[in-house]
């Protein structure tokens, strides 16, 4: 085991314990050993002065694409896990839409092993709902869970067969495995490439109407209600979906929801000039939608923030808008975008933001994370909440650079990230 | 002389042009019309310039029109089309562009199936790029030649009521017409089956008619768009027969109009679908005038992007007069 570490004099924010105080944090044997005033450093302890910085439970991302196996030129599990800790994330859930997809226990084991081998963020596999992500035959959900999958999803595609969805939700509930839903009515999105509205009309690009998401979220909530299964709606982007989730929660449906930093920050204006780095699915929406998802996150109708980190090689994005793939990277910009647009903008305070980036997502997936309570894993992020920096994609640890935030000034910079009591990212030394 | 109107490197659409720029192109086209009426249809305006006509989608009218315009201005031209080129071997647009550039060309005229492709190319090569139609985005020279034709026959465009009829959703011609006509002060409307009208088009200042009778009652000019067979196959309309019955421009419908209505069509026509033959060939049709004007408009665009002065257009074309 590594040396004990004492983080001295930081502002510890741990919403799981309703803690927001200037205190010391002691990490021993990969666990939190104590929080308190002027803690004494045990023998051989590494003492780090973190005065003026925020010390919080490591961030948790329920939604990343690490591209391994199959597209290692875009990202590997190791490079993605390295990017995660650079962004303050100590736990990430890797979606199964790789090539081949993660739809059997051996593949789940492979993702876990690659994550452990890399030794950065904890990498938790998400298993497929259907064999080959084809939407036809249910995977061995119990086996996937036993092998380490923390959720099931066919992300990238909806489970369009309502019968299959209902059986999967029902069956997975026996194992307390949540279903992460990419909610999209394909008949309505109809091969669209951006939000449907005046901008798609003016650019001559096929639009994806809000209804494509609203209709699917409504169906998913109804099926969750029918089966009692645990439903988590990925990347909510529309005001209509917010209202549907709100109503479902009010009826007691077991549903949670996430929103991405880009849907909290940008509108479809960002697509003008045919900018493929602003092409993702669901697409960037209108201002009224951005405002609705922000309010929903503040109110708690949307539970948490997840990045939908979707790396693509520059060649794939350097092409005609119709032909460029959907997706943007997000692990290394999430905190900076969220502090700028939510905290500095006065919508959330820092404890509320950390709650939505760490505590709540950990609970949704049942991960041993999101808290600095004594005895819990020593997964910690240390960041400068006022640190201003310019997003320069060439500095990313991710193998891909496809971000819509390039050149923007962000606020809130990760200084240090610790996973299981080991310093795995340290800006003071690295750069 | 008024202040010279400047042009950028490229012509990707009419949305980004000013009223003065559009008017200048139309004005410069006027003297160029005459070149095509001479026995020897050639002036040395673009002598020594190399122009590539890069057509990713099939086109006869637009490609030939550009080629005549280029040749009558004495440019050297090369045609590259989808079949029989590296395009079909899967070379990316950016690589094709870089290779052309490496051969030291001056201008590219491009037709491409993806919206934004012209802008994409223009951002990546120093040559002038002229959009000859990109996906469902814009077809600026078609918009300009439509406006020149309306101006010729109506004496002006400001205050005129122009309705574009048909598949607005998928039409680059519609977008270029809407942007250009609005800048010149026309009132613009569209008419077609609701499945082929883009949502939110009212927000850019366009009136929508659901019934073609109402459009004809209102309009002084109808620009009738081609109805592509693919739209029926994709389920936007049930059948071409039904389309003709409810949206086709027929003599019977036009006879009920309170005035003569000028008829434009960008071609190629589906006679008996969006337009009846008696209308297409009738006294108020200016469809072939559009084709003639197309060459003059393209000459004007080539001349202006090559750096030609709007004031000198008349003199430039006289230089080689035998």
XYZ file of C-alpha atoms in Angstrom:
753
model
C 0.000 0.000 0.000
C 1.065 3.552 -0.683
C 2.144 6.087 1.923
C -0.496 7.834 3.983
C -1.403 11.292 2.657
C -2.516 14.276 4.675
C -4.292 17.039 2.739
C -3.840 20.081 4.910
C -5.930 23.218 5.158
C -8.292 22.774 2.195
C -11.972 23.638 2.099
C -13.546 20.206 2.370
C -16.898 20.003 0.661
C -18.665 16.672 1.119
C -22.400 16.929 0.523
C -22.864 13.309 1.651
C -21.979 14.474 5.180
C -23.274 18.031 4.709
C -19.718 19.174 5.251
C -18.266 22.485 4.050
C -15.358 23.541 6.269
C -11.675 24.233 6.321
C -10.321 20.929 7.597
C -7.584 18.358 7.090
C -8.192 15.042 5.341
C -6.120 11.955 6.149
C -5.910 9.043 3.721
C -4.418 5.736 4.870
C -4.310 2.409 3.029
C -6.514 3.659 0.226
C -9.293 4.765 2.543
C -10.400 7.905 4.287
C -8.912 7.658 7.773
C -10.118 10.928 9.203
C -11.375 14.461 8.717
C -10.719 17.105 11.315
C -8.978 20.213 12.586
C -5.164 20.093 12.596
C -4.893 16.334 12.131
C -1.565 14.848 13.101
C 0.455 13.304 10.288
C 1.325 9.647 11.016
C 4.870 8.393 10.489
C 5.981 8.353 6.839
C 2.990 10.455 5.801
C 3.103 12.710 2.755
C 1.783 16.140 3.718
C 0.216 18.262 0.986
C -0.681 21.896 1.522
C -4.030 22.477 -0.184
C -4.925 25.778 1.450
C -7.170 27.876 -0.773
C -8.331 24.823 -2.725
C -11.506 22.748 -2.650
C -11.201 19.147 -1.451
C -14.162 16.997 -2.480
C -15.138 13.402 -3.146
C -13.844 12.416 -6.591
C -16.281 13.143 -9.406
C -18.391 10.321 -10.843
C -19.338 10.122 -14.528
C -22.115 7.689 -15.363
C -21.667 8.102 -19.091
C -18.424 7.819 -21.043
C -17.366 6.094 -24.249
C -13.826 4.745 -24.017
C -13.832 3.139 -27.499
C -11.857 0.051 -26.437
C -12.132 -2.554 -27.828
C -12.321 -1.639 -31.493
C -11.543 2.049 -31.905
C -8.309 2.474 -29.996
C -7.240 5.285 -32.347
C -10.003 7.408 -30.794
C -9.488 6.470 -27.156
C -8.331 3.552 -25.045
C -9.537 2.608 -21.611
C -6.177 3.806 -20.299
C -6.196 7.151 -22.127
C -9.823 7.748 -21.192
C -9.191 6.896 -17.554
C -6.186 9.256 -17.601
C -8.347 12.021 -19.102
C -10.942 11.306 -16.406
C -8.579 11.974 -13.522
C -7.264 15.079 -15.275
C -10.860 16.290 -15.146
C -11.335 15.299 -11.493
C -13.328 12.120 -12.178
C -12.325 9.123 -10.075
C -15.090 6.777 -11.254
C -16.460 6.443 -14.782
C -19.043 4.123 -16.311
C -17.968 2.896 -19.734
C -20.747 2.361 -22.258
C -20.920 -0.951 -24.097
C -21.198 0.285 -27.697
C -17.660 -0.737 -28.576
C -16.596 -3.130 -31.345
C -17.352 -5.823 -30.349
C -19.936 -4.585 -27.867
C -19.774 -5.386 -24.153
C -22.567 -7.938 -24.147
C -21.053 -10.954 -22.373
C -19.300 -11.530 -19.039
C -15.855 -11.960 -20.641
C -16.102 -8.547 -22.291
C -17.174 -6.994 -18.990
C -14.131 -8.609 -17.367
C -11.899 -7.221 -20.111
C -13.051 -3.641 -19.516
C -12.555 -3.991 -15.757
C -9.118 -5.513 -16.187
C -8.000 -2.797 -18.613
C -9.238 -0.189 -16.157
C -7.429 -1.742 -13.233
C -4.295 -2.155 -15.284
C -4.340 1.511 -16.295
C -4.558 2.537 -12.643
C -6.211 5.928 -13.052
C -9.978 6.341 -12.527
C -12.069 3.328 -11.526
C -13.635 2.067 -14.749
C -17.044 0.454 -14.267
C -18.416 -1.401 -17.274
C -21.981 -0.928 -18.460
C -23.277 -4.071 -20.144
C -25.502 -4.219 -23.192
C -29.240 -4.772 -22.846
C -29.441 -6.773 -26.046
C -27.014 -9.161 -27.685
C -24.905 -7.250 -30.193
C -26.891 -4.088 -29.333
C -29.329 -5.316 -31.945
C -32.431 -4.787 -29.852
C -33.618 -8.357 -30.302
C -32.408 -10.795 -27.648
C -31.767 -10.004 -23.972
C -28.189 -10.387 -22.720
C -27.327 -12.483 -19.649
C -27.972 -9.540 -17.380
C -27.338 -11.469 -14.161
C -24.005 -12.739 -15.465
C -23.018 -9.278 -16.648
C -23.739 -7.946 -13.173
C -21.805 -10.755 -11.509
C -18.839 -9.958 -13.770
C -18.906 -6.332 -12.672
C -21.354 -4.439 -14.895
C -23.002 -1.698 -12.861
C -25.805 -0.959 -15.321
C -27.231 -2.058 -18.650
C -27.692 0.091 -21.727
C -27.756 -0.062 -25.511
C -26.569 3.577 -25.509
C -26.130 5.086 -28.918
C -29.449 3.482 -29.748
C -32.775 3.165 -27.982
C -34.247 -0.241 -27.139
C -37.033 0.266 -29.632
C -38.924 -2.964 -28.906
C -41.142 -2.057 -25.952
C -41.620 -5.723 -25.094
C -37.882 -6.311 -24.816
C -37.452 -3.122 -22.807
C -40.164 -4.109 -20.388
C -38.700 -7.588 -19.842
C -35.176 -6.216 -19.439
C -36.252 -3.625 -16.873
C -38.251 -6.215 -14.973
C -35.535 -8.861 -15.097
C -32.682 -6.486 -14.181
C -34.552 -5.378 -11.076
C -33.841 -8.819 -9.558
C -30.157 -7.873 -9.560
C -30.616 -4.188 -8.658
C -29.072 -3.238 -11.997
C -30.340 0.065 -13.406
C -31.186 0.561 -17.070
C -29.480 3.580 -18.659
C -31.713 4.753 -21.458
C -30.735 6.488 -24.674
C -34.275 7.740 -25.234
C -34.843 8.502 -28.882
C -37.776 7.778 -31.168
C -35.878 6.937 -34.351
C -38.870 7.471 -36.622
C -39.072 11.074 -35.452
C -35.349 11.831 -35.470
C -35.386 10.462 -39.029
C -31.668 10.658 -39.733
C -31.516 14.263 -38.573
C -28.117 15.741 -37.792
C -28.945 18.745 -35.594
C -31.774 20.309 -33.623
C -34.861 21.043 -35.694
C -35.544 24.774 -35.731
C -34.787 27.965 -37.562
C -31.064 27.209 -37.646
C -31.501 23.775 -39.236
C -33.864 25.375 -41.749
C -31.363 28.079 -42.584
C -28.401 25.690 -42.823
C -30.381 23.157 -44.843
C -29.541 20.389 -42.382
C -32.015 17.674 -41.417
C -33.508 18.439 -38.013
C -34.152 16.228 -34.993
C -37.308 17.539 -33.302
C -37.616 17.711 -29.514
C -40.479 15.250 -29.882
C -37.996 12.490 -30.800
C -36.702 12.674 -27.226
C -39.958 13.595 -25.493
C -41.901 10.690 -26.961
C -39.177 8.180 -26.058
C -38.741 9.493 -22.511
C -42.489 9.272 -22.007
C -42.587 5.677 -23.225
C -39.605 4.725 -21.064
C -41.165 6.256 -17.955
C -44.422 4.427 -18.604
C -42.611 1.109 -18.981
C -40.560 1.776 -15.834
C -43.806 2.427 -14.018
C -45.286 -0.800 -15.345
C -42.312 -2.942 -14.345
C -40.971 -1.210 -11.251
C -37.516 -1.300 -12.862
C -34.871 1.346 -12.217
C -34.674 3.745 -15.162
C -31.963 6.338 -15.668
C -32.470 8.720 -18.593
C -29.198 9.606 -20.281
C -28.441 13.061 -21.667
C -31.757 14.891 -21.231
C -31.831 17.801 -23.654
C -35.418 19.036 -24.030
C -37.879 20.990 -21.929
C -40.521 18.398 -22.755
C -38.422 15.532 -21.374
C -37.888 17.520 -18.170
C -41.645 17.818 -17.663
C -42.180 14.118 -18.346
C -39.496 13.131 -15.815
C -40.933 15.559 -13.306
C -44.401 14.049 -13.669
C -43.062 10.488 -13.469
C -41.120 11.246 -10.298
C -44.236 12.784 -8.795
C -46.064 9.500 -9.453
C -43.288 7.602 -7.705
C -41.710 6.022 -10.788
C -38.113 4.887 -10.137
C -36.554 7.269 -12.628
C -33.445 9.442 -12.503
C -31.952 11.670 -15.165
C -28.681 13.241 -16.202
C -27.701 16.217 -18.323
C -24.387 16.896 -20.050
C -22.268 20.031 -19.606
C -22.717 20.858 -23.306
C -26.508 20.737 -23.086
C -26.278 22.980 -20.005
C -24.029 25.456 -21.749
C -24.633 25.670 -25.507
C -27.503 26.148 -27.948
C -27.812 25.054 -31.561
C -26.284 28.405 -32.534
C -22.956 26.616 -31.976
C -23.599 24.566 -35.138
C -23.520 27.633 -37.427
C -20.647 27.425 -39.868
C -21.299 23.659 -40.018
C -19.084 23.087 -36.988
C -18.838 19.321 -36.609
C -17.424 19.704 -33.093
C -20.923 20.858 -32.135
C -22.563 17.743 -33.612
C -23.797 15.251 -31.042
C -26.887 13.188 -30.266
C -29.116 14.405 -28.741
C -28.269 17.661 -30.483
C -27.687 21.065 -28.930
C -31.145 22.559 -28.502
C -32.796 25.975 -28.363
C -32.278 28.526 -25.579
C -35.599 27.597 -23.933
C -34.402 24.004 -23.591
C -31.030 25.009 -22.139
C -32.805 27.147 -19.609
C -35.218 24.280 -18.756
C -32.481 21.686 -18.198
C -30.546 24.148 -16.028
C -33.612 24.818 -13.883
C -34.349 21.096 -13.678
C -30.829 20.389 -12.465
C -31.173 23.092 -9.805
C -34.556 21.741 -8.668
C -33.375 18.145 -8.675
C -35.730 16.925 -11.409
C -32.510 16.156 -13.260
C -30.372 14.364 -10.702
C -26.847 14.643 -11.983
C -24.352 15.742 -14.607
C -22.623 13.233 -16.906
C -20.328 14.008 -19.794
C -21.285 11.552 -22.567
C -17.556 11.749 -23.353
C -17.496 10.592 -26.992
C -14.033 10.761 -28.542
C -13.622 10.852 -32.322
C -10.488 11.026 -34.425
C -9.943 14.423 -36.047
C -10.240 12.889 -39.518
C -13.728 11.672 -38.733
C -14.818 15.169 -37.738
C -12.924 16.947 -40.555
C -15.602 16.327 -43.151
C -19.047 17.239 -44.412
C -21.477 17.848 -41.536
C -23.872 15.100 -42.648
C -21.069 12.540 -42.658
C -19.286 13.488 -39.414
C -20.014 11.231 -36.438
C -22.032 12.386 -33.418
C -20.230 13.126 -30.157
C -17.911 15.395 -28.205
C -15.299 14.762 -25.533
C -16.151 16.069 -22.086
C -14.101 14.585 -19.261
C -11.491 17.331 -19.156
C -13.845 20.290 -19.545
C -16.869 19.248 -17.432
C -15.802 20.857 -14.162
C -14.619 24.077 -15.845
C -17.855 24.446 -17.812
C -20.070 23.625 -14.822
C -18.324 25.962 -12.384
C -18.460 28.751 -14.970
C -22.039 28.307 -16.133
C -23.648 27.056 -12.923
C -21.631 28.338 -9.944
C -20.144 31.622 -11.195
C -23.467 32.240 -12.948
C -25.183 31.931 -9.552
C -27.413 28.917 -10.246
C -25.804 26.416 -7.863
C -23.329 26.758 -5.037
C -20.243 24.568 -4.929
C -21.681 21.942 -2.543
C -24.739 21.607 -4.787
C -22.536 21.195 -7.855
C -20.398 18.530 -6.181
C -23.568 16.749 -5.127
C -24.590 16.539 -8.800
C -21.142 15.602 -10.072
C -20.274 13.059 -7.390
C -22.727 12.026 -4.656
C -25.892 11.625 -6.719
C -24.410 9.769 -9.681
C -22.625 7.382 -7.283
C -25.986 6.581 -5.677
C -27.734 6.016 -9.011
C -25.248 3.337 -10.060
C -24.635 2.056 -6.520
C -20.914 2.826 -6.696
C -18.599 2.968 -3.665
C -17.934 6.663 -4.327
C -19.322 10.119 -3.793
C -18.382 10.454 -0.123
C -15.414 11.216 2.110
C -16.979 9.497 5.131
C -14.433 7.692 7.268
C -13.657 4.255 5.826
C -14.793 5.058 2.313
C -12.406 4.768 -0.673
C -9.819 7.544 -0.782
C -11.050 8.969 -4.098
C -10.546 12.708 -3.909
C -10.486 15.714 -6.205
C -8.622 18.884 -5.248
C -9.478 21.904 -7.365
C -9.151 25.644 -7.566
C -12.721 26.918 -7.809
C -11.579 30.295 -9.088
C -8.878 29.063 -11.437
C -9.488 30.499 -14.909
C -8.014 28.692 -17.883
C -8.424 28.540 -21.616
C -9.583 25.258 -23.101
C -6.795 24.097 -25.417
C -7.644 20.680 -26.853
C -4.027 19.958 -27.779
C -3.337 19.726 -24.043
C -5.931 17.001 -23.452
C -4.918 13.610 -22.117
C -7.723 12.119 -24.179
C -6.569 10.862 -27.577
C -9.304 12.957 -29.185
C -9.835 16.696 -29.419
C -13.434 17.050 -30.515
C -14.723 19.696 -28.114
C -17.089 22.600 -28.745
C -15.378 24.533 -25.935
C -11.989 25.045 -27.629
C -10.690 28.544 -27.007
C -13.275 29.330 -24.321
C -12.271 30.523 -20.887
C -13.430 28.046 -18.242
C -13.511 28.483 -14.484
C -12.495 25.814 -11.973
C -9.338 23.859 -12.483
C -8.370 20.461 -11.147
C -5.100 20.608 -9.224
C -4.858 17.053 -7.948
C -6.792 13.829 -8.197
C -6.349 10.854 -5.880
C -7.724 7.387 -6.513
C -7.605 4.770 -3.741
C -5.239 7.017 -1.834
C -2.730 7.406 -4.690
C -2.051 10.685 -6.456
C -2.893 9.900 -10.086
C -3.031 13.466 -11.385
C -1.043 16.401 -10.119
C -0.915 19.634 -12.063
C 1.731 20.964 -9.729
C 4.136 18.366 -11.058
C 2.879 17.550 -14.540
C 2.719 20.883 -16.230
C -19.663 56.683 -59.886
C -20.874 55.207 -56.624
C -18.544 53.438 -54.257
C -17.262 50.119 -55.589
C -18.931 47.100 -54.010
C -16.403 44.572 -52.690
C -16.782 40.806 -52.900
C -15.282 38.104 -50.706
C -13.241 35.157 -51.896
C -16.232 32.858 -52.316
C -19.888 32.663 -53.164
C -21.359 30.022 -50.849
C -24.851 31.461 -50.477
C -27.057 34.520 -50.705
C -27.719 34.601 -46.952
C -24.350 36.218 -46.384
C -24.535 38.765 -49.230
C -25.631 42.373 -48.847
C -28.318 44.076 -50.897
C -25.577 46.049 -52.681
C -23.649 42.892 -53.570
C -26.719 41.144 -54.980
C -27.751 44.209 -56.967
C -24.214 44.530 -58.326
C -24.188 40.923 -59.551
C -27.540 41.447 -61.297
C -26.313 44.720 -62.839
C -23.028 43.217 -64.029
C -24.958 40.338 -65.623
C -26.783 42.801 -67.886
C -23.837 43.652 -70.182
C -22.698 40.013 -70.160
C -26.023 38.870 -71.620
C -25.001 40.246 -74.979
C -21.858 38.101 -75.289
C -23.956 34.968 -75.764
C -25.823 36.642 -78.637
C -22.662 37.255 -80.707
C -21.516 34.989 -83.530
C -18.156 34.645 -81.775
C -19.068 34.104 -78.164
C -15.776 34.769 -76.456
C -14.109 37.588 -74.527
C -10.700 37.443 -72.816
C -11.871 38.441 -69.349
C -10.647 35.284 -67.573
C -7.825 34.354 -69.937
C -5.191 32.277 -68.128
C -7.478 31.389 -65.205
C -7.967 27.718 -64.354
C -11.385 26.668 -63.145
C -12.378 23.235 -61.870
C -16.012 22.189 -62.061
C -16.282 19.646 -59.266
C -19.645 17.893 -59.464
C -20.331 15.276 -56.804
C -23.962 15.065 -57.876
C -25.271 14.650 -61.384
C -26.200 17.900 -63.077
C -26.632 18.853 -66.681
C -28.091 22.320 -66.726
C -25.996 23.923 -63.992
C -22.740 22.294 -65.057
C -23.181 23.182 -68.724
C -24.261 26.704 -67.839
C -21.142 27.252 -65.729
C -18.987 25.721 -68.413
C -20.369 28.014 -71.100
C -19.901 31.002 -68.821
C -16.292 30.009 -68.126
C -15.457 29.276 -71.760
C -17.092 32.449 -73.069
C -14.867 34.359 -70.643
C -11.816 32.420 -71.966
C -10.989 30.489 -68.780
C -9.385 27.033 -68.921
C -11.786 24.522 -67.433
C -11.663 20.986 -66.143
C -14.724 18.933 -65.244
C -14.648 16.349 -62.477
C -17.778 14.382 -61.809
C -18.749 11.645 -59.398
C -18.220 8.694 -61.678
C -14.789 8.026 -63.123
C -12.875 10.043 -60.543
C -11.209 9.472 -57.196
C -14.422 10.735 -55.610
C -15.907 7.294 -56.099
C -12.743 5.700 -54.761
C -13.594 7.163 -51.380
C -11.200 10.084 -51.261
C -12.340 12.625 -48.693
C -13.436 16.081 -49.763
C -10.571 17.699 -47.894
C -8.015 15.502 -49.696
C -9.586 16.159 -53.085
C -9.449 19.879 -52.358
C -5.791 19.777 -51.331
C -4.852 17.823 -54.429
C -6.598 20.275 -56.723
C -4.937 23.128 -54.918
C -1.547 21.491 -55.399
C -2.148 21.712 -59.157
C -2.464 25.505 -58.776
C -5.992 26.318 -59.774
C -7.843 29.608 -59.449
C -11.466 28.693 -58.879
C -13.622 25.737 -57.958
C -17.290 25.463 -58.868
C -18.760 22.721 -56.702
C -22.007 20.780 -56.562
C -22.216 18.501 -53.525
C -24.909 16.471 -51.777
C -24.114 17.686 -48.267
C -25.268 21.016 -46.869
C -22.277 23.121 -45.886
C -19.859 21.355 -48.244
C -19.124 24.599 -50.146
C -18.299 26.432 -46.930
C -16.167 23.489 -45.833
C -14.154 23.681 -49.041
C -13.957 27.482 -49.015
C -12.508 27.436 -45.487
C -9.731 25.080 -46.549
C -8.374 26.287 -49.883
C -7.214 29.715 -51.048
C -8.958 29.435 -54.444
C -12.321 31.071 -55.039
C -15.151 28.654 -54.325
C -18.510 29.025 -56.035
C -21.357 26.960 -54.659
C -23.259 25.271 -57.478
C -25.635 23.697 -54.949
C -24.812 22.122 -51.577
C -27.273 19.577 -50.227
C -30.422 21.284 -49.044
C -28.649 24.518 -48.206
C -28.191 27.000 -51.078
C -27.835 27.269 -54.825
C -26.901 30.940 -55.046
C -26.441 31.312 -58.809
C -29.889 29.759 -59.351
C -31.359 32.272 -56.900
C -29.591 35.106 -58.726
C -30.751 34.037 -62.172
C -34.306 33.693 -60.872
C -34.102 37.238 -59.537
C -32.619 38.572 -62.773
C -35.474 36.947 -64.687
C -38.107 38.396 -62.355
C -36.472 41.820 -62.618
C -36.397 41.618 -66.421
C -40.121 40.848 -66.620
C -41.553 42.783 -63.703
C -39.317 45.830 -63.986
C -38.131 45.383 -60.407
C -38.270 43.130 -57.393
C -39.056 45.369 -54.444
C -42.617 44.902 -53.244
C -43.314 42.029 -55.644
C -45.123 38.990 -54.264
C -43.231 35.786 -55.044
C -44.393 32.345 -53.976
C -42.171 29.276 -54.145
C -44.247 26.140 -54.648
C -43.298 22.557 -53.874
C -40.702 20.714 -51.830
C -39.307 23.576 -49.756
C -37.850 21.259 -47.110
C -35.274 19.677 -49.383
C -34.733 22.614 -51.718
C -31.536 24.644 -51.934
C -33.187 26.704 -54.674
C -35.923 27.718 -52.234
C -33.439 28.884 -49.602
C -31.392 30.965 -52.025
C -34.569 32.520 -53.415
C -35.903 33.293 -49.949
C -32.701 35.012 -48.791
C -32.102 36.896 -52.018
C -35.657 38.037 -52.644
C -36.091 39.182 -49.055
C -32.956 41.309 -49.327
C -34.269 42.940 -52.491
C -37.507 43.784 -50.708
C -39.869 41.220 -52.238
C -42.651 39.612 -50.224
C -41.896 35.907 -50.116
C -44.265 33.007 -49.526
C -43.987 29.249 -49.838
C -46.629 26.670 -50.620
C -46.580 22.878 -50.525
C -47.695 19.854 -48.560
C -46.969 20.483 -44.844
C -44.582 17.508 -44.817
C -42.365 19.376 -47.284
C -42.397 22.754 -45.503
C -39.612 23.141 -42.903
C -40.780 23.800 -39.353
C -40.003 27.322 -38.241
C -39.793 28.839 -41.715
C -42.233 31.597 -40.662
C -39.533 32.770 -38.248
C -37.356 33.838 -41.160
C -40.111 36.088 -42.505
C -41.832 33.793 -44.971
C -45.604 33.382 -45.365
C -46.839 29.793 -45.647
C -49.800 28.785 -47.829
C -51.182 25.296 -47.368
C -53.388 25.493 -50.458
C -52.045 26.286 -53.860
C -55.257 28.180 -54.764
C -54.512 30.685 -51.998
C -50.927 31.019 -53.209
C -52.062 31.730 -56.774
C -54.639 34.241 -55.535
C -51.853 36.112 -53.726
C -48.809 35.816 -55.978
C -47.472 37.819 -58.915
C -44.701 35.297 -59.483
C -44.696 31.537 -58.927
C -41.395 29.716 -58.745
C -42.388 26.072 -59.181
C -39.911 23.532 -57.779
C -39.195 20.080 -59.077
C -40.885 17.339 -57.061
C -38.408 14.523 -56.720
C -39.606 10.966 -56.979
C -37.536 10.112 -53.865
C -39.905 12.202 -51.742
C -42.743 9.872 -52.548
C -40.576 6.865 -51.847
C -39.573 8.341 -48.478
C -43.230 8.813 -47.549
C -43.478 12.612 -47.588
C -46.348 12.440 -50.059
C -48.572 9.479 -50.926
C -48.285 9.680 -54.721
C -47.263 11.929 -57.592
C -50.799 11.735 -58.910
C -52.201 13.133 -55.687
C -49.479 15.781 -55.604
C -50.476 16.951 -59.077
C -54.135 17.026 -58.153
C -53.656 19.213 -55.089
C -50.449 21.155 -55.726
C -49.821 21.013 -59.476
C -49.809 24.323 -61.370
C -52.430 23.997 -64.080
C -54.022 26.364 -66.583
C -57.357 25.925 -64.825
C -55.913 27.095 -61.526
C -54.077 30.026 -63.120
C -57.200 31.159 -64.962
C -58.849 31.816 -61.628
C -56.019 34.146 -60.591
C -56.919 37.846 -60.363
C -53.879 38.740 -62.528
C -51.318 37.240 -64.875
C -48.796 35.210 -62.913
C -45.178 34.909 -64.060
C -44.072 31.259 -64.021
C -40.522 30.188 -63.181
C -39.117 26.687 -62.779
C -35.471 25.843 -62.040
C -35.662 22.617 -64.032
C -35.578 19.855 -64.844
C -39.371 19.767 -65.036
C -41.638 16.838 -64.307
C -44.384 17.778 -66.712
C -47.726 16.637 -65.379
C -46.504 16.483 -61.803
C -45.650 19.901 -60.364
C -46.405 21.791 -63.569
C -48.701 21.098 -66.518
C -47.263 21.381 -70.019
C -49.671 24.137 -71.042
C -48.340 26.249 -68.190
C -44.689 25.411 -68.825
C -45.045 26.244 -72.504
C -47.582 29.027 -71.987
C -47.336 32.785 -72.526
C -46.406 33.621 -68.937
C -43.666 31.037 -68.615
C -40.131 32.449 -68.506
C -38.470 29.113 -67.875
C -36.176 29.285 -70.921
C -35.325 32.916 -70.157
C -34.047 31.649 -66.800
C -31.716 29.278 -68.622
C -30.383 32.065 -70.857
C -29.950 34.400 -67.886
C -28.133 31.641 -66.014
C -25.122 31.946 -68.288
C -24.966 35.735 -67.842
C -25.325 35.483 -64.053
C -22.538 32.919 -63.853
C -20.303 35.097 -66.038
C -20.963 38.006 -63.681
C -20.141 35.921 -60.604
C -16.948 34.531 -62.151
C -15.891 38.005 -63.255
C -16.535 39.641 -59.872
C -14.905 36.905 -57.771
C -11.868 37.017 -60.050
C -11.500 40.612 -58.963
C -13.211 42.329 -61.862
C -14.502 45.813 -61.201
C -18.291 46.203 -61.448
C -17.860 49.558 -63.244
C -15.567 48.088 -65.864
C -17.751 45.124 -66.823
C -19.048 46.827 -69.975
C -15.562 47.836 -71.057
C -14.021 44.465 -70.188
C -16.283 42.544 -72.476
C -15.635 44.939 -75.367
C -11.863 44.444 -75.285
C -11.676 41.659 -77.786
C -14.453 42.841 -80.038
C -13.571 41.899 -83.570
